[in-house]
Short mmCIF file of C-alpha atoms in Angstrom, two decimals:
data_model
loop_
_atom_site.label_atom_id
_atom_site.label_comp_id
_atom_site.label_asym_id
_atom_site.label_seq_id
_atom_site.Cartn_x
_atom_site.Cartn_y
_atom_site.Cartn_z
CA GLN A 1 14.96 169.12 -115.07
CA VAL A 2 14.11 172.09 -114.27
CA GLN A 3 11.20 173.66 -112.85
CA LEU A 4 9.08 175.97 -114.22
CA GLN A 5 6.92 178.64 -113.50
CA GLU A 6 4.46 181.18 -115.89
CA SER A 7 3.28 184.38 -114.26
CA GLY A 8 1.51 187.29 -116.36
CA PRO A 9 -1.99 188.64 -116.45
CA GLY A 10 -4.71 186.44 -116.77
CA LEU A 11 -7.24 189.18 -118.90
CA VAL A 12 -5.41 190.76 -121.86
CA LYS A 13 -7.63 193.84 -124.32
CA PRO A 14 -7.76 193.40 -127.68
CA SER A 15 -5.58 195.08 -129.80
CA GLY A 16 -2.90 195.12 -126.14
CA THR A 17 -0.06 193.11 -126.01
CA LEU A 18 0.09 189.74 -124.13
CA SER A 19 3.20 189.41 -121.69
CA LEU A 20 4.08 186.17 -119.60
CA THR A 21 7.85 185.68 -117.72
CA CYS A 22 8.98 182.42 -117.15
CA ALA A 23 10.69 181.29 -114.52
CA VAL A 24 13.61 178.98 -113.85
CA SER A 25 14.10 177.20 -110.49
CA GLY A 26 16.77 173.82 -110.62
CA GLY A 27 18.97 174.70 -112.72
CA SER A 28 20.14 178.03 -115.15
CA ILE A 29 19.18 179.71 -117.23
CA ILE A 30 22.37 179.80 -119.23
CA SER A 31 22.56 176.07 -120.83
CA THR A 32 21.79 173.98 -123.53
CA SER A 33 18.39 174.27 -123.99
CA TRP A 34 16.85 176.10 -125.43
CA TRP A 35 13.56 177.67 -123.36
CA THR A 36 10.37 177.48 -125.02
CA TRP A 37 6.71 178.97 -125.40
CA VAL A 38 3.75 176.61 -126.25
CA ARG A 39 0.02 177.56 -126.39
CA GLN A 40 -2.82 175.41 -126.47
CA SER A 41 -6.47 177.39 -126.89
CA PRO A 42 -9.27 175.89 -125.75
CA GLY A 43 -10.47 172.45 -126.30
CA LYS A 44 -7.65 172.04 -129.13
CA GLY A 45 -4.13 170.83 -129.66
CA LEU A 46 -0.25 172.69 -129.17
CA GLU A 47 0.46 175.38 -131.28
CA TRP A 48 4.85 175.89 -131.01
CA ILE A 49 5.00 180.25 -130.68
CA GLY A 50 8.89 180.16 -130.64
CA GLU A 51 12.15 179.47 -128.60
CA ILE A 52 15.62 181.74 -127.57
CA PHE A 53 18.31 180.92 -126.70
CA HIS A 54 20.43 181.98 -123.45
CA ALA A 55 22.81 184.56 -125.61
CA GLY A 56 19.55 185.42 -127.70
CA SER A 57 19.24 183.86 -130.78
CA THR A 58 15.37 183.15 -131.15
CA THR A 59 13.58 181.04 -133.59
CA TYR A 60 9.84 182.05 -134.00
CA ASN A 61 6.68 180.70 -135.30
CA PRO A 62 6.81 181.94 -139.41
CA SER A 63 2.82 182.53 -138.02
CA LEU A 64 3.49 184.59 -135.12
CA GLU A 65 6.25 185.78 -135.77
CA SER A 66 4.87 189.42 -136.88
CA ARG A 67 3.75 190.04 -133.27
CA VAL A 68 6.21 188.03 -131.19
CA SER A 69 9.11 188.74 -129.18
CA MET A 70 10.92 187.06 -126.14
CA SER A 71 13.58 187.81 -124.64
CA VAL A 72 16.25 186.07 -121.89
CA ASP A 73 16.70 187.75 -118.43
CA LYS A 74 19.52 185.37 -117.18
CA SER A 75 20.39 188.22 -114.22
CA LYS A 76 16.30 186.73 -112.43
CA ASN A 77 17.12 182.84 -114.53
CA GLN A 78 14.06 184.23 -116.47
CA PHE A 79 12.53 184.29 -119.95
CA SER A 80 9.35 186.45 -121.40
CA LEU A 81 7.10 186.79 -124.00
CA LYS A 82 5.84 189.31 -125.99
CA LEU A 83 2.32 188.46 -128.04
CA THR A 84 1.04 192.01 -129.96
CA SER A 85 -2.22 192.78 -131.42
CA VAL A 86 -4.23 190.44 -130.08
CA THR A 87 -7.52 189.35 -130.91
CA ALA A 88 -10.20 186.40 -129.41
CA ALA A 89 -8.28 183.71 -131.20
CA ASP A 90 -4.67 183.88 -129.13
CA THR A 91 -7.14 183.57 -125.83
CA ALA A 92 -5.34 180.19 -124.40
CA VAL A 93 -3.59 178.33 -122.01
CA TYR A 94 0.13 179.74 -122.80
CA TYR A 95 3.29 177.18 -121.77
CA CYS A 96 6.89 177.42 -121.29
CA ALA A 97 9.04 174.63 -121.54
CA SER A 98 12.67 173.97 -121.77
CA LYS A 99 13.90 172.01 -124.93
CA ASP A 100 16.73 169.69 -124.65
CA TRP A 101 19.01 167.61 -127.25
CA ASN A 102 20.52 164.53 -127.24
CA HIS A 103 22.26 162.95 -129.52
CA LYS A 104 18.39 161.75 -131.99
CA THR A 105 17.44 164.25 -131.12
CA ASN A 106 15.15 167.79 -129.70
CA TYR A 107 12.34 167.53 -127.19
CA PHE A 108 10.25 169.10 -124.83
CA ASP A 109 11.64 167.43 -120.66
CA SER A 110 10.34 169.74 -118.30
CA TRP A 111 6.90 172.35 -118.87
CA GLY A 112 5.78 175.06 -116.49
CA PRO A 113 1.80 173.74 -115.06
CA GLY A 114 0.20 176.30 -118.06
CA THR A 115 -1.16 179.68 -117.10
CA LEU A 116 -4.66 181.06 -119.30
CA VAL A 117 -4.56 184.05 -120.86
CA THR A 118 -7.71 185.16 -122.07
CA VAL A 119 -8.34 187.97 -124.42
CA SER A 120 -11.18 189.75 -123.73
CA SER A 121 -12.76 193.68 -123.47
CA ASP B 1 5.08 173.24 -142.50
CA ILE B 2 5.45 169.75 -141.80
CA GLN B 3 1.60 168.00 -140.71
CA MET B 4 1.21 166.09 -137.89
CA THR B 5 -2.10 163.58 -138.61
CA GLN B 6 -2.78 161.30 -136.03
CA SER B 7 -5.50 158.48 -135.93
CA PRO B 8 -7.84 157.75 -134.36
CA SER B 9 -9.10 161.76 -132.43
CA SER B 10 -11.19 159.62 -130.27
CA LEU B 11 -10.36 156.25 -129.35
CA SER B 12 -12.19 154.09 -125.68
CA ALA B 13 -10.93 151.43 -124.18
CA SER B 14 -10.33 148.82 -121.82
CA VAL B 15 -8.23 148.28 -118.84
CA GLY B 16 -6.28 145.93 -119.50
CA ASP B 17 -6.50 146.55 -123.55
CA ARG B 18 -3.94 146.60 -125.53
CA VAL B 19 -3.65 150.47 -127.79
CA ILE B 20 -1.89 151.89 -130.88
CA ILE B 21 -2.52 155.32 -132.09
CA THR B 22 -1.14 156.64 -135.23
CA CYS B 23 1.51 159.28 -136.61
CA ARG B 24 2.02 159.96 -139.48
CA ALA B 25 4.68 162.81 -140.61
CA SER B 26 3.73 165.23 -144.15
CA ARG B 27 7.14 163.94 -145.41
CA PRO B 28 9.79 162.59 -144.04
CA ILE B 29 11.66 163.61 -140.09
CA ASP B 30 14.14 160.50 -139.65
CA SER B 31 13.48 159.51 -136.38
CA ASP B 32 12.68 163.15 -134.81
CA LEU B 33 9.23 162.11 -133.37
CA ASN B 34 8.42 162.69 -129.77
CA TRP B 35 5.57 161.26 -127.96
CA TYR B 36 3.76 163.40 -125.21
CA GLN B 37 0.92 162.67 -122.32
CA GLN B 38 -0.97 165.80 -120.82
CA LYS B 39 -4.25 164.86 -118.81
CA PRO B 40 -6.33 167.28 -117.96
CA GLY B 41 -5.59 171.07 -116.37
CA GLN B 42 -2.25 169.57 -116.45
CA ALA B 43 0.96 170.46 -119.28
CA PRO B 44 2.07 168.23 -121.40
CA LYS B 45 4.75 164.93 -120.30
CA LEU B 46 7.31 163.71 -121.89
CA LEU B 47 6.36 159.29 -122.51
CA ILE B 48 9.15 159.09 -125.67
CA TYR B 49 11.35 160.64 -127.83
CA ALA B 50 13.14 159.57 -131.33
CA VAL B 51 10.75 157.73 -131.98
CA SER B 52 11.58 154.59 -129.39
CA ASP B 53 13.24 155.77 -126.20
CA LEU B 54 11.62 155.84 -122.72
CA GLN B 55 11.32 158.88 -121.23
CA GLY B 56 13.02 158.23 -118.14
CA GLY B 57 9.89 157.10 -115.44
CA VAL B 58 8.03 156.35 -118.08
CA PRO B 59 6.42 152.57 -117.79
CA SER B 60 7.41 149.93 -119.97
CA ARG B 61 4.50 149.51 -121.12
CA PHE B 62 4.66 151.88 -123.27
CA SER B 63 6.81 151.77 -126.87
CA GLY B 64 6.91 153.67 -129.32
CA SER B 65 7.93 152.57 -133.52
CA GLY B 66 8.05 153.97 -136.93
CA SER B 67 10.47 155.89 -139.46
CA GLY B 68 10.15 158.36 -142.35
CA THR B 69 6.09 159.79 -142.32
CA HIS B 70 4.34 156.79 -140.21
CA PHE B 71 4.80 156.16 -136.28
CA THR B 72 2.21 154.93 -132.99
CA LEU B 73 2.44 154.52 -130.05
CA THR B 74 1.68 151.99 -127.80
CA ILE B 75 0.35 151.03 -124.49
CA ALA B 76 1.06 147.32 -123.83
CA SER B 77 -2.08 147.32 -121.37
CA LEU B 78 -3.70 149.99 -120.38
CA GLN B 79 -3.79 151.24 -116.70
CA PRO B 80 -5.89 153.04 -115.26
CA ASP B 81 -3.16 155.79 -114.47
CA ASP B 82 -3.25 156.31 -118.43
CA PHE B 83 -6.75 157.57 -119.73
CA ALA B 84 -5.64 160.91 -121.35
CA THR B 85 -4.83 162.38 -124.39
CA TYR B 86 -1.59 162.32 -126.29
CA TYR B 87 0.46 164.34 -128.89
CA CYS B 88 3.02 163.48 -131.23
CA GLN B 89 5.19 165.89 -132.52
CA GLN B 90 8.48 166.61 -135.37
CA SER B 91 12.01 167.61 -133.82
CA ASN B 92 12.71 167.50 -137.90
CA THR B 93 12.40 170.93 -139.51
CA ASN B 94 12.19 174.50 -137.31
CA PRO B 95 10.00 176.33 -137.75
CA PRO B 96 8.09 175.72 -136.82
CA LEU B 97 7.85 171.88 -134.49
CA THR B 98 4.24 170.75 -135.13
CA PHE B 99 2.12 169.02 -132.84
CA GLY B 100 -0.63 166.12 -133.89
CA GLY B 101 -4.30 167.04 -133.37
CA GLY B 102 -3.53 164.07 -130.49
CA THR B 103 -5.61 161.50 -129.28
CA LYS B 104 -7.67 161.39 -126.71
CA VAL B 105 -7.83 158.12 -125.26
CA GLU B 106 -11.01 157.78 -123.09
CA ILE B 107 -12.34 154.40 -120.57
CA LYS B 108 -15.33 152.16 -122.81
#
């Protein structure tokens, strides 16, 4: 399993853009994994934001699709998340994770420790 | 979207108890059901995938079962390290991938 580490600003102003990066170590971002972002609002459950394959294909949660974009930087072995027009409702711990497969199903088997992003002026 | 509903939302149990957590999908999801454990301040950890397959390193006291829309996670004999919140997640329909609301297992 790879190791993942999120980084980025912990405070974003309302209407601004949230930008996070996830560094992948112990493996290559050029693999069969889909690279994923999940968030968790304080005291709440888990919300899947979306995922990206190293070749650039993306799938986003329809509830966030108009504001989300993801990218991969193969040279740095990392992937990124951008969320625009943020509000207080976007305050959450953001996790990056790898989604892997076997012949039965797919699942999130490696996770970063998470990073808290607060939206506030 | 496929809605995942867990019950109970919380429970109190003692060390050694058998604990059962239920997860229901709003429509059939074949065997595309995973379970995660999350402790305070930590990321979720994969416990079980494809309904009943244990992730490597997960103790055998954890087991999963079910099919279609009804699934369960069983902890055969609750240990101190098991007090945490458990989430089910469906991997059948994407987008979006969805999680249950969580079940918090607390010490009685």
